[in-house]
Coordinates of C-alpha atoms in Angstrom, one line a residue:
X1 CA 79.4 96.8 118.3
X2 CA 79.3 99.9 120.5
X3 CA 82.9 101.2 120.8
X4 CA 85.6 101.1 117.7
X5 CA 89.0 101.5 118.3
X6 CA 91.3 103.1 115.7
X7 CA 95.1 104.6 115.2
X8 CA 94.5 108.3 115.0
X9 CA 93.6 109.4 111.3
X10 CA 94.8 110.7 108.7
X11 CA 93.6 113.9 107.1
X12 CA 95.5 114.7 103.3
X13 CA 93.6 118.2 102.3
X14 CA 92.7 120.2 105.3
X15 CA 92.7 124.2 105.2
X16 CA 93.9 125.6 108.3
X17 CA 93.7 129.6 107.6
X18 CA 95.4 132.3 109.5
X19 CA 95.4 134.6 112.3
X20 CA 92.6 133.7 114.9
X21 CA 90.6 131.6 113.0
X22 CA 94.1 129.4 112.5
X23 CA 94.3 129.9 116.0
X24 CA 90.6 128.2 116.3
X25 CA 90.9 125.5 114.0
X26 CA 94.7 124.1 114.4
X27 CA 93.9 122.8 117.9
X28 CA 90.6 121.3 116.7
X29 CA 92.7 118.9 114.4
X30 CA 94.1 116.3 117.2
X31 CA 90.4 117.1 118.7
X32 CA 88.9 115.3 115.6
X33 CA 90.9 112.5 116.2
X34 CA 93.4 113.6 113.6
X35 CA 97.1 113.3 113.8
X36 CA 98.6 113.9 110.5
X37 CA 97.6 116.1 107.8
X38 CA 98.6 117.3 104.6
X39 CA 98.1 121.4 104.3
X40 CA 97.2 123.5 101.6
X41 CA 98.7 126.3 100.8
X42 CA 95.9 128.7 99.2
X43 CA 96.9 131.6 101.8
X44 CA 96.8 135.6 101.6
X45 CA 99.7 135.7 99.9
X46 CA 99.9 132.1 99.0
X47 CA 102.5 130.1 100.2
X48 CA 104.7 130.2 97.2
X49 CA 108.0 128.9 98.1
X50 CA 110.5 127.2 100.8
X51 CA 110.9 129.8 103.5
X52 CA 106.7 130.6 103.5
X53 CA 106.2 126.5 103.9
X54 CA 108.5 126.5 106.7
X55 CA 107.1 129.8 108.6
X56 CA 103.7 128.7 108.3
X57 CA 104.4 124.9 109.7
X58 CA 106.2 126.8 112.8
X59 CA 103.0 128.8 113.3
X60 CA 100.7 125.5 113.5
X61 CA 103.6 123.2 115.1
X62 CA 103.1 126.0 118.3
X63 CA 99.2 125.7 118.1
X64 CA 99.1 121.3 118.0
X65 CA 102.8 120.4 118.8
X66 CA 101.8 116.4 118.5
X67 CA 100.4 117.2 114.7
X68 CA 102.5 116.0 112.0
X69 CA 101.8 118.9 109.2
X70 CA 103.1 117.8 105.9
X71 CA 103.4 121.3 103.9
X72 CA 103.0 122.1 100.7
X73 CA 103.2 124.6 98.0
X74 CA 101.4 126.8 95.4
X75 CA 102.0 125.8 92.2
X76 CA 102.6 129.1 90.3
X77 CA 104.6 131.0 87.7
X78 CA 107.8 131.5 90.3
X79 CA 108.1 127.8 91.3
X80 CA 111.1 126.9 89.4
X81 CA 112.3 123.2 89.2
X82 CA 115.4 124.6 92.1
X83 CA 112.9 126.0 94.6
X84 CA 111.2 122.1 94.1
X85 CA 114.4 120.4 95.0
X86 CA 115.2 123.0 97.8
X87 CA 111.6 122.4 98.9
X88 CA 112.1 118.6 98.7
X89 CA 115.4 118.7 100.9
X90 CA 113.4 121.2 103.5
X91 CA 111.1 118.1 104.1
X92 CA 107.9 120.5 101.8
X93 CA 105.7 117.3 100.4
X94 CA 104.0 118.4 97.0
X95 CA 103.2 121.3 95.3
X96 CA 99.2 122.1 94.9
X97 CA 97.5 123.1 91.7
X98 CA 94.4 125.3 91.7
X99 CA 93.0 126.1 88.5
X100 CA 92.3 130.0 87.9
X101 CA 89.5 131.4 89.9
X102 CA 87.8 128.2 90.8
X103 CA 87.8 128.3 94.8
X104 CA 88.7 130.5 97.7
X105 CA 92.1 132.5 97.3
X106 CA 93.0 130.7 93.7
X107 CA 92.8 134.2 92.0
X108 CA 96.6 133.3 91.5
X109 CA 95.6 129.7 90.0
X110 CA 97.3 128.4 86.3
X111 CA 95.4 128.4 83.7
X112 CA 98.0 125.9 81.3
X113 CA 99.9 123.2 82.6
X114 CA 102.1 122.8 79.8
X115 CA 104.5 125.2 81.2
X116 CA 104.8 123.9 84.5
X117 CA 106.1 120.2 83.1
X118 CA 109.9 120.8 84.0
X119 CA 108.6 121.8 87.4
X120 CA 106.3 118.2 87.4
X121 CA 109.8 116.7 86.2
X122 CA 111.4 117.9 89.3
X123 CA 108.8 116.9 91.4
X124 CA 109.1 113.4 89.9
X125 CA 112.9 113.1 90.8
X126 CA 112.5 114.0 93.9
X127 CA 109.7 112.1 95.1
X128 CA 107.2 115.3 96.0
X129 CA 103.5 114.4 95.4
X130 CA 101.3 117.0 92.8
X131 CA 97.5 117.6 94.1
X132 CA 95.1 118.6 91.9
X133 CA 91.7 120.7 92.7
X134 CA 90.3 118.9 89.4
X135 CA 87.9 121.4 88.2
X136 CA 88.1 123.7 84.5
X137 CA 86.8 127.2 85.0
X138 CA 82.9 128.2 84.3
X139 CA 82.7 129.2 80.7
X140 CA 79.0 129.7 79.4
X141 CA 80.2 129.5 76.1
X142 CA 81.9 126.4 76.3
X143 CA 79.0 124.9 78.4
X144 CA 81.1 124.4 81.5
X145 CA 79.7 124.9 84.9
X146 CA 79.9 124.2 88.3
X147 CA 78.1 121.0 87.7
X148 CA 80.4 119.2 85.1
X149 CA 83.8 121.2 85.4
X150 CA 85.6 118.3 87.2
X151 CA 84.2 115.8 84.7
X152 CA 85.8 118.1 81.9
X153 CA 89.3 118.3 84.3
X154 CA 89.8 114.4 84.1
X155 CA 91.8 114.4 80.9
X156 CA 94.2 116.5 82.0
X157 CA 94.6 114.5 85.1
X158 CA 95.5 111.5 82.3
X159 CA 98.3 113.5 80.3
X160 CA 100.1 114.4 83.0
X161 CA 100.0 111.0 84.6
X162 CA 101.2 109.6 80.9
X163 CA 103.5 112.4 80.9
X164 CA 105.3 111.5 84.4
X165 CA 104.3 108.0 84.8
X166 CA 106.3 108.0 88.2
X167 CA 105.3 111.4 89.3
X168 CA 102.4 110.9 92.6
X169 CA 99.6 112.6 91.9
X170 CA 96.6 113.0 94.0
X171 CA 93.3 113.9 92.4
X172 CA 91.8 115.8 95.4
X173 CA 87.9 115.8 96.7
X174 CA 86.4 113.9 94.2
X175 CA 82.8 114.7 93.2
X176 CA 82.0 112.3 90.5
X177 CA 81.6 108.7 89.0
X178 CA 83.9 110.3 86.1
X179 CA 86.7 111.1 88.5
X180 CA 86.7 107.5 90.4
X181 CA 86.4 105.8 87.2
X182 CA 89.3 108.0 85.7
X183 CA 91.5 107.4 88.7
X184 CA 90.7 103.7 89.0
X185 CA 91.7 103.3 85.1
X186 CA 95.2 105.0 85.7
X187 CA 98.3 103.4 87.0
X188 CA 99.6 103.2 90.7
X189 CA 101.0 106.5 91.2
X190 CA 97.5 108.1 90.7
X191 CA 95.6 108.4 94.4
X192 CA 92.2 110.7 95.1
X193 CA 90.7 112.4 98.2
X194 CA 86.9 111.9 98.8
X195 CA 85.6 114.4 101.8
X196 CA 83.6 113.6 104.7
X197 CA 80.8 115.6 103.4
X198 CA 80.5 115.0 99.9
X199 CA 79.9 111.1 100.9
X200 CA 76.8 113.0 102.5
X201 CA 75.6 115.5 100.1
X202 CA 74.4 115.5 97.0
X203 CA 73.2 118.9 94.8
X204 CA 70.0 119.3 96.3
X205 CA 71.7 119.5 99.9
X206 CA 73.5 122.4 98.9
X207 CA 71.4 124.6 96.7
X208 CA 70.2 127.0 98.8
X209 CA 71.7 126.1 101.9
X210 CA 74.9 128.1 102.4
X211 CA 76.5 126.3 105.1
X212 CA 76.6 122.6 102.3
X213 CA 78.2 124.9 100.0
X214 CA 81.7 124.1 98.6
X215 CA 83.8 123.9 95.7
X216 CA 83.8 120.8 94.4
X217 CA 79.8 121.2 94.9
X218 CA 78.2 118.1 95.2
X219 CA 76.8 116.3 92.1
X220 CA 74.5 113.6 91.9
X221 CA 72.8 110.9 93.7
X222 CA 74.7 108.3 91.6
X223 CA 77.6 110.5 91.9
X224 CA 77.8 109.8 95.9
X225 CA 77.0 106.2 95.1
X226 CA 79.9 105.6 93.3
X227 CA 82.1 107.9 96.1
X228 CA 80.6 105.4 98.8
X229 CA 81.0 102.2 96.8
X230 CA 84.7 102.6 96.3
X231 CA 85.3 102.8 99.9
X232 CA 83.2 100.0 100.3
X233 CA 85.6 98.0 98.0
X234 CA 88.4 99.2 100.2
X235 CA 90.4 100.7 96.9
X236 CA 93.5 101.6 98.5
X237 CA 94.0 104.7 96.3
X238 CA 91.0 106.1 97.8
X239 CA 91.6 108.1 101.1
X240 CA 90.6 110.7 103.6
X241 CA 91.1 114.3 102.7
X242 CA 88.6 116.2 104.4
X243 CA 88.5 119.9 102.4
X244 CA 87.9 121.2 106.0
X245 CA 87.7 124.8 104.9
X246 CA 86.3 127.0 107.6
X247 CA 84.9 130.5 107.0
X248 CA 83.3 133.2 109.2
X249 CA 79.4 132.5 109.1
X250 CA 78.9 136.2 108.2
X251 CA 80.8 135.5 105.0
X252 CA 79.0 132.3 104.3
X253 CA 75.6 133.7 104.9
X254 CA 75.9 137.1 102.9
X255 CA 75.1 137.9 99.4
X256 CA 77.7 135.4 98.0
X257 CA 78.7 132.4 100.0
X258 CA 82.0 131.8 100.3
X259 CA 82.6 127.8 99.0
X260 CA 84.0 125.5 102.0
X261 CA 82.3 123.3 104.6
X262 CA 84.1 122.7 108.2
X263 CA 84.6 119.3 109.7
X264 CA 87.9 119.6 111.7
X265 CA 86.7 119.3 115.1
X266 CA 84.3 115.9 114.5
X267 CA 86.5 114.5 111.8
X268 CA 85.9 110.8 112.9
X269 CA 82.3 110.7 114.4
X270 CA 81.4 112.0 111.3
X271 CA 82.7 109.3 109.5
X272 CA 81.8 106.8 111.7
X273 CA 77.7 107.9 111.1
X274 CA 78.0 108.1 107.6
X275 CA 79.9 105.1 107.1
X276 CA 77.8 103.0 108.9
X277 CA 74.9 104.7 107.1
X278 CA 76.0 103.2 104.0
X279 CA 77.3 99.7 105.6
X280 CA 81.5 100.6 105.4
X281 CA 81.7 101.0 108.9
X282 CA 84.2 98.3 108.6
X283 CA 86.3 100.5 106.0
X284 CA 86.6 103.1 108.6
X285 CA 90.2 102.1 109.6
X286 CA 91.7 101.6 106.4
X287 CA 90.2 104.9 104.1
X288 CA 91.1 107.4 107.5
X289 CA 93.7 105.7 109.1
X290 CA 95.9 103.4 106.6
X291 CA 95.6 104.2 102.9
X292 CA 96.9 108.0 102.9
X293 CA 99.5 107.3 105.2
X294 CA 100.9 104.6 102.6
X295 CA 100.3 106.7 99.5
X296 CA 102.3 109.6 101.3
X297 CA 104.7 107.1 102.4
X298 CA 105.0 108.5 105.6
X299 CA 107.5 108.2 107.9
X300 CA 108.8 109.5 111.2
X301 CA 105.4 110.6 112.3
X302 CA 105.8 112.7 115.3
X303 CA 103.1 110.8 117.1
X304 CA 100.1 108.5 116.5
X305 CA 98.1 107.4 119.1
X306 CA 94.9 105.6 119.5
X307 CA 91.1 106.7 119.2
X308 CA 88.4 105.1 121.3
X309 CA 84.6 106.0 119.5
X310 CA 81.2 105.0 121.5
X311 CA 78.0 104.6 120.1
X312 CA 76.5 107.6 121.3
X313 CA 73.8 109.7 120.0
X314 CA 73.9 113.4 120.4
X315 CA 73.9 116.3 118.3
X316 CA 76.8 118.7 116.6
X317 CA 77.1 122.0 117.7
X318 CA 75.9 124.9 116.2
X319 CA 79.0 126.4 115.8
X320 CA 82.5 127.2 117.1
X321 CA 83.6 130.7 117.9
X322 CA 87.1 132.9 117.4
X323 CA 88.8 135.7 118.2
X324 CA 89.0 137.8 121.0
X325 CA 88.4 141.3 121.6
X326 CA 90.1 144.2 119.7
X327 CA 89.2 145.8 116.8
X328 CA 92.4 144.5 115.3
X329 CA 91.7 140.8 115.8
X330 CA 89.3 138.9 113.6
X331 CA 85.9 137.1 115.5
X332 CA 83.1 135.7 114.7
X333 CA 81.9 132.3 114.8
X334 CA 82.0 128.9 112.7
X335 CA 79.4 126.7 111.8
X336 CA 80.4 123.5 111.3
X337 CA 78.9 120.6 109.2
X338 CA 75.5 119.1 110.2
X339 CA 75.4 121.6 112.9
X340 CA 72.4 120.8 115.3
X341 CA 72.0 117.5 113.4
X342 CA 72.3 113.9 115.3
X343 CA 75.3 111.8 115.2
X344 CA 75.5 108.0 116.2
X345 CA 79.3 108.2 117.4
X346 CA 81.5 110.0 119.6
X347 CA 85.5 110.0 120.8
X348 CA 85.4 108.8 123.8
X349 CA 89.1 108.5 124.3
X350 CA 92.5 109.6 122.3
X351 CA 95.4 108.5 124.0

């Protein structure tokens, strides 16, 4: 087989930034053969109700008018169970929950969800989906690190699932065995994200090597075996959510790497390799294209088209640039995922 032909994907967890580096990467989503996604909302100042949700979609709808943005909200102490049905009405998707301190810009993360339960009730009644960065902050006296804090996260992920049996919730970038046996175990309201590169990396990949660094971090070989086994099964609550999370290479490669690997531009050659690699090319459809979009329960998508990829070897950039001159306007360049590394496929078409 040397060409595949696809509907465009699917991409449910994709940070697309601000200012130029928004600028950069919004375009670069139909480019990766990409024409939905959902957006997360972990801005400076995070986007915290209706009116932000709606300003920032106009901002990316001007950058990649054919891109369906789904929108969504950070769950904090202000979001009352009225903004939720006022977000609901203004077409705003879910609400997304970062634990306190865990990743890039979740300084204003929750650190109980007990409070937040009339706000899940809302969300339940009106149909909008909670997503979960599944990690429990370090604690060296509690033994919790960044190699087992999702694994201690998954019981939370159950009580609120018992809690609001009807409430969608998405369990995002999965790392672990733990986490697809957990979400696997609960009912059909219960969905999780796997990344492209965490069905590539494992903890050595990353230690050490600032550019495989992201939170999740990768865990262990049999970690990514059981990530690439259940899309080999084609479980249909297993989809594409990238964790695309660009930053400026300066701040990756200084003193303390900032957590987030970029794949926007090559979404789907990138998936097409490593598939392949593992024998799922044939899941390729389905986990990018299908099973996100029927989770979401989308509808009226502005535009899906049709992606042509060709066997093709040839080799990732080194990096994407941004900015433009000015003192006043952020530059620098990207590097993205595998950069200089070989991949087997390549668009060849996206009409």
């Amino acid at each position: 087989m040397d060409t595949i032909t696809i509907p465009t994907a699917s991409d449910m967890h994709i940070h697309l930034r601000q200012g130029s580096l928004m600028s950069m990467v919004t375009p670069a989503v139909q480019e990766g053969g990409v024409s939905i996604c959902y957006v997360m909302p972990n801005l400076q100042p995070p986007v915290s109700n209706t009116e932000m949700a709606l300003a920032y979609k106009a901002e990316l709808e001007k950058l990649a008018p054919k891109v369906t943005f789904l929108m969504s909200l950070y769950l904090n102490p202000s979001l009352t169970p009225e903004e939720i049905r006022k977000a609901a009405k203004a077409g705003v998707r879910g609400v997304k929950s970062y634990p306190r301190g865990v990743t890039t810009n979740s300084e204003s993360g929750i650190e109980s969800y007990d409070i937040y339960y009339p706000v899940f009730k809302a969300m339940e009644e009106e149909g909008m989906v909670l997503n979960l960065h599944g990690e429990i902050p370090s604690d060296a006296e509690k033994n919790v690190c960044v190699m087992n804090a999702e694994e201690k996260f998954l019981n939370h992920l159950k009580d609120i699932h018992l809690a609001f049996p009807k409430l969608k919730i998405i369990l995002e970038h999965a790392t672990t065995e733990a986490a697809v046996n957990m979400v696997k175990s609960l009912g059909e309201t219960v969905g999780c994200t796997i990344t492209v590169h965490h069905l590539q990396l494992v903890v050595d990949d990353w230690a050490g090597k600032c550019h495989n660094f992201c939170k999740p971090v990768a865990k262990y070989p049999s970690d990514r075996a059981a990530l690439r086994n259940v899309i080999k099964e084609g479980h249909p609550r297993f989809f594409l959510g990238t964790d695309s999370a660009p930053h400026p290479s300066h701040k990756k490669e200084g003193p303390e790497a900032c957590a987030g690997v970029f794949t926007t531009p090559l979404v789907l050659p990138y998936l097409a390799t490593i598939l392949e690699s593992f024998g799922a090319l044939d899941r390729l459809k389905g986990f990018a294209c299908d099973f996100g979009r029927e989770f979401y329960e989308v509808k009226n998508e502005k535009w899906v088209g049709q992606v042509t990829l060709t066997r093709e070897s040839w080799t990732t950039p080194q990096s994407y640039s941004f900015g433009g001159a000015g003192i006043e306007v952020e530059q620098g360049d990207v590097v993205p995922f595998m950069a200089g590394k070989p991949l087997a496929w390549k668009i060849s078409k996206i009409e």
